[in-house]
Amino acid sequence: MNGDIDFLDDAYIDAANEYFRLSEPIVEAFRKETERINGDPELQRKARIYHRILVHSGDQVQKLNAELLAMGPEAGMFAAVIYASALPSAIGLHREKGIPLSILRDTLEDFDIWIRHHREKYGVWGLSELGWLARHFRCGIFRLGRLQFMPRTCYLKIKVFRNRDNGALVVLSDTGVAFRADGQIDGTNGVTDPDGRWEAVYTNDGRTASGNQIWPQGYADRRRVELDLLQWELVLEEGDWVLDVHIPAGGPMTHGLCRDSYRQAAAFVREYMSGRDIKAFVCHSWLLSPQLGRILPETSNIVKFQRDYRLVPVLSDDHQLFERVFGLKTTDLSGLPRDTTLRRRVLEYLSAGNVIHGAGGFMMWNELEYNENQ
């Protein structure tokens, strides 16, 4: 399979589908689109140029994605063909790094998910989540069991300290983060707090670290704490290498499946990323909403997922929750279905005048080992 030559052929589509595992209606949509491209010399020329940019010019992919999206939702299958053409390059990268191709196949399940998402949103087959999917073809993200893991530097603006004697953790905010009086990031849910707004201050003179504590429930405290650095060591901060956790749509998300994914991720790092000092798992999601932890039963998979993480306030809103829970973005609660415990509890909570927002969270790398040994 050589994507630079044959990605517009039916034979390429058949071979590629051993990795994408698309249903027949989507495969047929690919065949029709390649036939359309081959019937138009200008489209064929563009397709080959876009293919080369996607595979060989990483710094131009953002511009490429903008051009593809500018064609509109109806051209979503053209974008899907371009992205599918990057498969041989992805196979080569995985082989070069010694990563089993079975992991690539599992990772590329997202291709089907987002093609279906495009159809649900626009009524036609296609692809529009291009920036997200680019990393799937560049060894930028890996699906290991139920969860996906993306190696990257930590984006949470925090300083995490561990007690040298008992292993307890204390989390401080970085300097300059603006909070409301309720300890959430100013602007969360579009709400600012001019009167109660305050900014975190962190200092470290080599003997003492001082700052505003972030509590495990996901809010910051305006009162400052001091840590003696003879007793406390800094173990995680913005810029450290972490595994960013993502939860693909589809299938159950039991706590057992998630824990198995973390174990697979730890083994993956040992085998294929031994030179990278991974400090923690991090996540930014509606699933970490502090409110969900209060309104859902303890038996909920969402609550069990949350309990593995220490929550951190981030600038967020309820848009992702509405899209994932109800399949749409809306502020109108009337007529929304209440057919699951999650939907019912969310609507009851919001109808009472409350708000929900996402959060960030982290689980230290060594906490996985500790918890597994309990």
PDB file of C-alpha atoms in Angstrom, residues 41-262:
ATOM      1  CA  PRO A  41      -8.688  16.607 -12.842  1.00  0.00           C
ATOM      2  CA  GLU A  42      -8.614  19.698 -10.622  1.00  0.00           C
ATOM      3  CA  LEU A  43      -9.957  17.785  -7.617  1.00  0.00           C
ATOM      4  CA  GLN A  44      -7.495  14.982  -8.310  1.00  0.00           C
ATOM      5  CA  ARG A  45      -4.622  17.478  -8.393  1.00  0.00           C
ATOM      6  CA  LYS A  46      -5.763  19.034  -5.114  1.00  0.00           C
ATOM      7  CA  ALA A  47      -6.146  15.626  -3.481  1.00  0.00           C
ATOM      8  CA  ARG A  48      -2.552  14.678  -4.235  1.00  0.00           C
ATOM      9  CA  ILE A  49      -1.224  18.050  -3.033  1.00  0.00           C
ATOM     10  CA  TYR A  50      -3.232  17.802   0.187  1.00  0.00           C
ATOM     11  CA  HIS A  51      -2.034  14.234   0.707  1.00  0.00           C
ATOM     12  CA  ARG A  52       1.607  15.299   0.490  1.00  0.00           C
ATOM     13  CA  ILE A  53       1.036  18.192   2.919  1.00  0.00           C
ATOM     14  CA  LEU A  54      -0.694  15.918   5.429  1.00  0.00           C
ATOM     15  CA  VAL A  55       2.012  13.256   5.301  1.00  0.00           C
ATOM     16  CA  HIS A  56       5.163  15.296   4.798  1.00  0.00           C
ATOM     17  CA  SER A  57       4.553  18.861   6.056  1.00  0.00           C
ATOM     18  CA  GLY A  58       3.468  18.801   9.680  1.00  0.00           C
ATOM     19  CA  ASP A  59       3.838  22.570  10.067  1.00  0.00           C
ATOM     20  CA  GLN A  60       1.268  23.159   7.307  1.00  0.00           C
ATOM     21  CA  VAL A  61      -1.430  20.759   8.517  1.00  0.00           C
ATOM     22  CA  GLN A  62      -3.335  23.460  10.386  1.00  0.00           C
ATOM     23  CA  LYS A  63      -3.589  25.522   7.193  1.00  0.00           C
ATOM     24  CA  LEU A  64      -4.589  22.392   5.262  1.00  0.00           C
ATOM     25  CA  ASN A  65      -7.371  21.651   7.737  1.00  0.00           C
ATOM     26  CA  ALA A  66      -8.675  25.207   7.400  1.00  0.00           C
ATOM     27  CA  GLU A  67      -8.838  24.821   3.615  1.00  0.00           C
ATOM     28  CA  LEU A  68     -10.637  21.487   3.871  1.00  0.00           C
ATOM     29  CA  LEU A  69     -13.169  22.806   6.386  1.00  0.00           C
ATOM     30  CA  ALA A  70     -13.756  25.903   4.249  1.00  0.00           C
ATOM     31  CA  MET A  71     -15.188  23.606   1.570  1.00  0.00           C
ATOM     32  CA  GLY A  72     -18.169  23.062   3.886  1.00  0.00           C
ATOM     33  CA  PRO A  73     -19.846  20.013   5.460  1.00  0.00           C
ATOM     34  CA  GLU A  74     -20.936  18.676   2.061  1.00  0.00           C
ATOM     35  CA  ALA A  75     -17.261  18.203   1.191  1.00  0.00           C
ATOM     36  CA  GLY A  76     -16.633  16.167   4.322  1.00  0.00           C
ATOM     37  CA  MET A  77     -15.965  12.980   2.330  1.00  0.00           C
ATOM     38  CA  PHE A  78     -13.224  14.753   0.392  1.00  0.00           C
ATOM     39  CA  ALA A  79     -11.536  15.477   3.738  1.00  0.00           C
ATOM     40  CA  ALA A  80     -12.101  11.842   4.793  1.00  0.00           C
ATOM     41  CA  VAL A  81     -10.336  10.575   1.662  1.00  0.00           C
ATOM     42  CA  ILE A  82      -7.394  12.920   2.251  1.00  0.00           C
ATOM     43  CA  TYR A  83      -7.025  11.739   5.840  1.00  0.00           C
ATOM     44  CA  ALA A  84      -7.404   8.079   4.906  1.00  0.00           C
ATOM     45  CA  SER A  85      -4.498   8.576   2.492  1.00  0.00           C
ATOM     46  CA  ALA A  86      -2.159   9.056   5.477  1.00  0.00           C
ATOM     47  CA  LEU A  87      -2.571   5.430   6.608  1.00  0.00           C
ATOM     48  CA  PRO A  88       0.632   4.033   4.969  1.00  0.00           C
ATOM     49  CA  SER A  89       2.643   6.771   6.670  1.00  0.00           C
ATOM     50  CA  ALA A  90       1.054   5.894  10.026  1.00  0.00           C
ATOM     51  CA  ILE A  91       1.854   2.212   9.511  1.00  0.00           C
ATOM     52  CA  GLY A  92       5.453   3.124   8.743  1.00  0.00           C
ATOM     53  CA  LEU A  93       5.779   5.269  11.870  1.00  0.00           C
ATOM     54  CA  HIS A  94       4.411   2.516  14.103  1.00  0.00           C
ATOM     55  CA  ARG A  95       6.756  -0.066  12.575  1.00  0.00           C
ATOM     56  CA  GLU A  96       9.697   2.308  12.984  1.00  0.00           C
ATOM     57  CA  LYS A  97       8.919   2.695  16.695  1.00  0.00           C
ATOM     58  CA  GLY A  98       8.170  -1.008  17.134  1.00  0.00           C
ATOM     59  CA  ILE A  99       4.576  -0.323  18.210  1.00  0.00           C
ATOM     60  CA  PRO A 100       2.194  -3.185  17.331  1.00  0.00           C
ATOM     61  CA  LEU A 101      -0.131  -2.410  14.440  1.00  0.00           C
ATOM     62  CA  SER A 102      -3.010  -3.758  16.545  1.00  0.00           C
ATOM     63  CA  ILE A 103      -2.676  -0.574  18.618  1.00  0.00           C
ATOM     64  CA  LEU A 104      -2.923   1.521  15.448  1.00  0.00           C
ATOM     65  CA  ARG A 105      -6.082  -0.365  14.439  1.00  0.00           C
ATOM     66  CA  ASP A 106      -7.664   0.287  17.834  1.00  0.00           C
ATOM     67  CA  THR A 107      -6.622   3.940  17.753  1.00  0.00           C
ATOM     68  CA  LEU A 108      -8.151   4.412  14.307  1.00  0.00           C
ATOM     69  CA  GLU A 109     -11.574   3.386  15.603  1.00  0.00           C
ATOM     70  CA  ASP A 110     -11.957   7.149  16.061  1.00  0.00           C
ATOM     71  CA  PHE A 111     -12.141   7.462  12.281  1.00  0.00           C
ATOM     72  CA  ASP A 112     -15.495   5.662  12.222  1.00  0.00           C
ATOM     73  CA  ILE A 113     -16.725   7.526  15.324  1.00  0.00           C
ATOM     74  CA  TRP A 114     -16.097  10.959  13.829  1.00  0.00           C
ATOM     75  CA  ILE A 115     -17.422  10.087  10.366  1.00  0.00           C
ATOM     76  CA  ARG A 116     -20.675   9.043  12.064  1.00  0.00           C
ATOM     77  CA  HIS A 117     -20.603  12.185  14.181  1.00  0.00           C
ATOM     78  CA  HIS A 118     -20.338  14.261  10.990  1.00  0.00           C
ATOM     79  CA  ARG A 119     -23.404  12.507   9.559  1.00  0.00           C
ATOM     80  CA  GLU A 120     -25.397  13.057  12.770  1.00  0.00           C
ATOM     81  CA  LYS A 121     -24.501  16.727  12.677  1.00  0.00           C
ATOM     82  CA  TYR A 122     -24.808  17.492   8.959  1.00  0.00           C
ATOM     83  CA  GLY A 123     -26.851  14.634   7.481  1.00  0.00           C
ATOM     84  CA  VAL A 124     -24.089  13.359   5.175  1.00  0.00           C
ATOM     85  CA  TRP A 125     -21.069  11.111   5.567  1.00  0.00           C
ATOM     86  CA  GLY A 126     -17.815  12.973   6.042  1.00  0.00           C
ATOM     87  CA  LEU A 127     -15.133  14.187   8.379  1.00  0.00           C
ATOM     88  CA  SER A 128     -14.796  17.534  10.135  1.00  0.00           C
ATOM     89  CA  GLU A 129     -12.812  16.821  13.345  1.00  0.00           C
ATOM     90  CA  LEU A 130      -9.579  17.216  11.421  1.00  0.00           C
ATOM     91  CA  GLY A 131      -7.310  18.838  13.971  1.00  0.00           C
ATOM     92  CA  TRP A 132      -8.095  16.090  16.461  1.00  0.00           C
ATOM     93  CA  LEU A 133      -7.588  13.220  14.001  1.00  0.00           C
ATOM     94  CA  ALA A 134      -4.268  14.458  12.605  1.00  0.00           C
ATOM     95  CA  ARG A 135      -2.434  13.138  15.676  1.00  0.00           C
ATOM     96  CA  HIS A 136      -3.857   9.616  15.160  1.00  0.00           C
ATOM     97  CA  PHE A 137      -1.737   9.259  12.021  1.00  0.00           C
ATOM     98  CA  ARG A 138       1.426  10.713  13.591  1.00  0.00           C
ATOM     99  CA  CYS A 139       1.861   8.506  16.689  1.00  0.00           C
ATOM    100  CA  GLY A 140       0.416  11.359  18.706  1.00  0.00           C
ATOM    101  CA  ILE A 141      -2.286   9.377  20.486  1.00  0.00           C
ATOM    102  CA  PHE A 142      -2.858   5.710  21.292  1.00  0.00           C
ATOM    103  CA  ARG A 143      -5.977   3.784  22.240  1.00  0.00           C
ATOM    104  CA  LEU A 144      -5.173   1.185  24.885  1.00  0.00           C
ATOM    105  CA  GLY A 145      -8.314  -0.632  25.916  1.00  0.00           C
ATOM    106  CA  ARG A 146     -11.227   1.674  26.727  1.00  0.00           C
ATOM    107  CA  LEU A 147      -9.233   4.915  26.915  1.00  0.00           C
ATOM    108  CA  GLN A 148      -6.961   6.968  24.687  1.00  0.00           C
ATOM    109  CA  PHE A 149      -3.636   8.408  25.845  1.00  0.00           C
ATOM    110  CA  MET A 150      -1.784  11.352  24.333  1.00  0.00           C
ATOM    111  CA  PRO A 151       1.817  12.000  25.441  1.00  0.00           C
ATOM    112  CA  ARG A 152       2.253  15.733  25.970  1.00  0.00           C
ATOM    113  CA  THR A 153       3.439  18.330  28.457  1.00  0.00           C
ATOM    114  CA  CYS A 154       1.178  19.155  31.380  1.00  0.00           C
ATOM    115  CA  TYR A 155      -1.182  22.043  30.663  1.00  0.00           C
ATOM    116  CA  LEU A 156      -2.651  22.340  34.189  1.00  0.00           C
ATOM    117  CA  LYS A 157      -1.337  25.489  35.900  1.00  0.00           C
ATOM    118  CA  ILE A 158      -0.497  23.806  39.168  1.00  0.00           C
ATOM    119  CA  LYS A 159       2.367  22.876  41.485  1.00  0.00           C
ATOM    120  CA  VAL A 160       1.923  19.459  43.088  1.00  0.00           C
ATOM    121  CA  PHE A 161       3.972  18.655  46.201  1.00  0.00           C
ATOM    122  CA  ARG A 162       4.372  15.275  47.872  1.00  0.00           C
ATOM    123  CA  ASN A 163       5.144  14.805  51.554  1.00  0.00           C
ATOM    124  CA  ARG A 164       8.455  12.976  51.837  1.00  0.00           C
ATOM    125  CA  ASP A 165       7.301  11.036  54.914  1.00  0.00           C
ATOM    126  CA  ASN A 166       3.738   9.891  54.226  1.00  0.00           C
ATOM    127  CA  GLY A 167       3.206  10.525  50.495  1.00  0.00           C
ATOM    128  CA  ALA A 168       0.357  13.016  50.999  1.00  0.00           C
ATOM    129  CA  LEU A 169      -0.164  15.503  48.160  1.00  0.00           C
ATOM    130  CA  VAL A 170      -0.813  19.238  48.291  1.00  0.00           C
ATOM    131  CA  VAL A 171      -1.723  21.158  45.134  1.00  0.00           C
ATOM    132  CA  LEU A 172      -0.983  24.872  44.727  1.00  0.00           C
ATOM    133  CA  SER A 173      -2.072  27.150  41.908  1.00  0.00           C
ATOM    134  CA  ASP A 174       0.473  28.782  39.618  1.00  0.00           C
ATOM    135  CA  THR A 175       0.931  32.534  39.864  1.00  0.00           C
ATOM    136  CA  GLY A 176      -1.450  34.734  37.901  1.00  0.00           C
ATOM    137  CA  VAL A 177      -4.450  32.397  37.597  1.00  0.00           C
ATOM    138  CA  ALA A 178      -7.609  34.466  38.163  1.00  0.00           C
ATOM    139  CA  PHE A 179     -10.318  32.918  40.328  1.00  0.00           C
ATOM    140  CA  ARG A 180     -13.811  33.929  41.378  1.00  0.00           C
ATOM    141  CA  ALA A 181     -14.892  34.048  45.017  1.00  0.00           C
ATOM    142  CA  ASP A 182     -16.193  30.464  44.646  1.00  0.00           C
ATOM    143  CA  GLY A 183     -12.719  29.192  43.750  1.00  0.00           C
ATOM    144  CA  GLN A 184     -13.495  28.570  40.074  1.00  0.00           C
ATOM    145  CA  ILE A 185     -11.613  30.190  37.193  1.00  0.00           C
ATOM    146  CA  ASP A 186     -13.016  33.643  36.501  1.00  0.00           C
ATOM    147  CA  GLY A 187     -15.150  33.336  33.352  1.00  0.00           C
ATOM    148  CA  THR A 188     -16.277  29.728  33.965  1.00  0.00           C
ATOM    149  CA  ASN A 189     -19.737  29.243  32.415  1.00  0.00           C
ATOM    150  CA  GLY A 190     -19.277  32.749  31.005  1.00  0.00           C
ATOM    151  CA  VAL A 191     -19.604  34.253  34.498  1.00  0.00           C
ATOM    152  CA  THR A 192     -17.078  36.795  35.755  1.00  0.00           C
ATOM    153  CA  ASP A 193     -16.824  38.064  39.326  1.00  0.00           C
ATOM    154  CA  PRO A 194     -15.516  41.658  39.322  1.00  0.00           C
ATOM    155  CA  ASP A 195     -16.035  42.088  43.074  1.00  0.00           C
ATOM    156  CA  GLY A 196     -14.790  38.683  44.253  1.00  0.00           C
ATOM    157  CA  ARG A 197     -12.053  38.122  41.642  1.00  0.00           C
ATOM    158  CA  TRP A 198      -8.571  37.335  42.965  1.00  0.00           C
ATOM    159  CA  GLU A 199      -5.285  36.120  41.491  1.00  0.00           C
ATOM    160  CA  ALA A 200      -3.182  33.273  42.797  1.00  0.00           C
ATOM    161  CA  VAL A 201       0.398  33.948  43.859  1.00  0.00           C
ATOM    162  CA  TYR A 202       3.053  31.235  44.081  1.00  0.00           C
ATOM    163  CA  THR A 203       6.539  31.735  45.500  1.00  0.00           C
ATOM    164  CA  ASN A 204       9.487  29.415  46.098  1.00  0.00           C
ATOM    165  CA  ASP A 205      12.663  30.685  47.756  1.00  0.00           C
ATOM    166  CA  GLY A 206      14.372  27.299  47.904  1.00  0.00           C
ATOM    167  CA  ARG A 207      13.370  26.718  51.508  1.00  0.00           C
ATOM    168  CA  THR A 208       9.624  27.333  51.472  1.00  0.00           C
ATOM    169  CA  ALA A 209       6.951  27.093  48.802  1.00  0.00           C
ATOM    170  CA  SER A 210       3.912  29.279  49.342  1.00  0.00           C
ATOM    171  CA  GLY A 211       0.677  29.576  47.414  1.00  0.00           C
ATOM    172  CA  ASN A 212      -3.061  29.122  47.142  1.00  0.00           C
ATOM    173  CA  GLN A 213      -4.202  25.562  47.701  1.00  0.00           C
ATOM    174  CA  ILE A 214      -6.437  23.711  45.261  1.00  0.00           C
ATOM    175  CA  TRP A 215      -8.601  21.203  47.063  1.00  0.00           C
ATOM    176  CA  PRO A 216      -9.254  17.699  45.651  1.00  0.00           C
ATOM    177  CA  GLN A 217     -12.907  18.631  45.003  1.00  0.00           C
ATOM    178  CA  GLY A 218     -11.781  21.125  42.345  1.00  0.00           C
ATOM    179  CA  TYR A 219     -11.767  24.642  43.809  1.00  0.00           C
ATOM    180  CA  ALA A 220      -9.046  27.085  44.827  1.00  0.00           C
ATOM    181  CA  ASP A 221      -8.671  28.625  48.282  1.00  0.00           C
ATOM    182  CA  ARG A 222      -7.833  32.285  48.641  1.00  0.00           C
ATOM    183  CA  ARG A 223      -5.958  31.579  51.885  1.00  0.00           C
ATOM    184  CA  ARG A 224      -2.262  30.866  51.360  1.00  0.00           C
ATOM    185  CA  VAL A 225      -0.335  27.899  52.714  1.00  0.00           C
ATOM    186  CA  GLU A 226       3.396  27.408  53.246  1.00  0.00           C
ATOM    187  CA  LEU A 227       5.294  24.171  52.660  1.00  0.00           C
ATOM    188  CA  ASP A 228       8.687  23.407  54.139  1.00  0.00           C
ATOM    189  CA  LEU A 229      10.752  22.053  51.241  1.00  0.00           C
ATOM    190  CA  LEU A 230      12.696  19.812  53.579  1.00  0.00           C
ATOM    191  CA  GLN A 231       9.413  17.956  54.071  1.00  0.00           C
ATOM    192  CA  TRP A 232       7.705  18.520  50.704  1.00  0.00           C
ATOM    193  CA  GLU A 233       9.044  17.818  47.195  1.00  0.00           C
ATOM    194  CA  LEU A 234       7.695  19.216  43.915  1.00  0.00           C
ATOM    195  CA  VAL A 235       6.484  16.273  41.801  1.00  0.00           C
ATOM    196  CA  LEU A 236       4.331  17.825  39.036  1.00  0.00           C
ATOM    197  CA  GLU A 237       4.028  21.213  37.361  1.00  0.00           C
ATOM    198  CA  GLU A 238       3.051  22.754  34.042  1.00  0.00           C
ATOM    199  CA  GLY A 239       5.470  21.581  31.346  1.00  0.00           C
ATOM    200  CA  ASP A 240       6.194  18.143  32.830  1.00  0.00           C
ATOM    201  CA  TRP A 241       5.535  15.139  30.598  1.00  0.00           C
ATOM    202  CA  VAL A 242       2.175  13.447  31.202  1.00  0.00           C
ATOM    203  CA  LEU A 243      -0.324  11.184  29.473  1.00  0.00           C
ATOM    204  CA  ASP A 244      -3.421  13.184  28.544  1.00  0.00           C
ATOM    205  CA  VAL A 245      -6.456  10.895  28.938  1.00  0.00           C
ATOM    206  CA  HIS A 246      -9.353  10.966  26.465  1.00  0.00           C
ATOM    207  CA  ILE A 247     -12.540   8.919  26.500  1.00  0.00           C
ATOM    208  CA  PRO A 248     -13.748   7.891  23.027  1.00  0.00           C
ATOM    209  CA  ALA A 249     -17.477   7.571  22.449  1.00  0.00           C
ATOM    210  CA  GLY A 250     -19.152   4.186  22.366  1.00  0.00           C
ATOM    211  CA  GLY A 251     -19.273   1.177  24.644  1.00  0.00           C
ATOM    212  CA  PRO A 252     -19.402   0.914  28.437  1.00  0.00           C
ATOM    213  CA  MET A 253     -16.958   2.860  30.567  1.00  0.00           C
ATOM    214  CA  THR A 254     -16.763   0.694  33.662  1.00  0.00           C
ATOM    215  CA  HIS A 255     -14.195   1.417  36.321  1.00  0.00           C
ATOM    216  CA  GLY A 256     -12.593  -1.975  35.682  1.00  0.00           C
ATOM    217  CA  LEU A 257     -12.104  -1.191  31.991  1.00  0.00           C
ATOM    218  CA  CYS A 258     -10.603   2.199  32.823  1.00  0.00           C
ATOM    219  CA  ARG A 259      -8.198   0.714  35.372  1.00  0.00           C
ATOM    220  CA  ASP A 260      -7.157  -1.885  32.814  1.00  0.00           C
ATOM    221  CA  SER A 261      -6.445   0.925  30.342  1.00  0.00           C
ATOM    222  CA  TYR A 262      -4.219   2.701  32.862  1.00  0.00           C
TER     223      TYR A 262
END
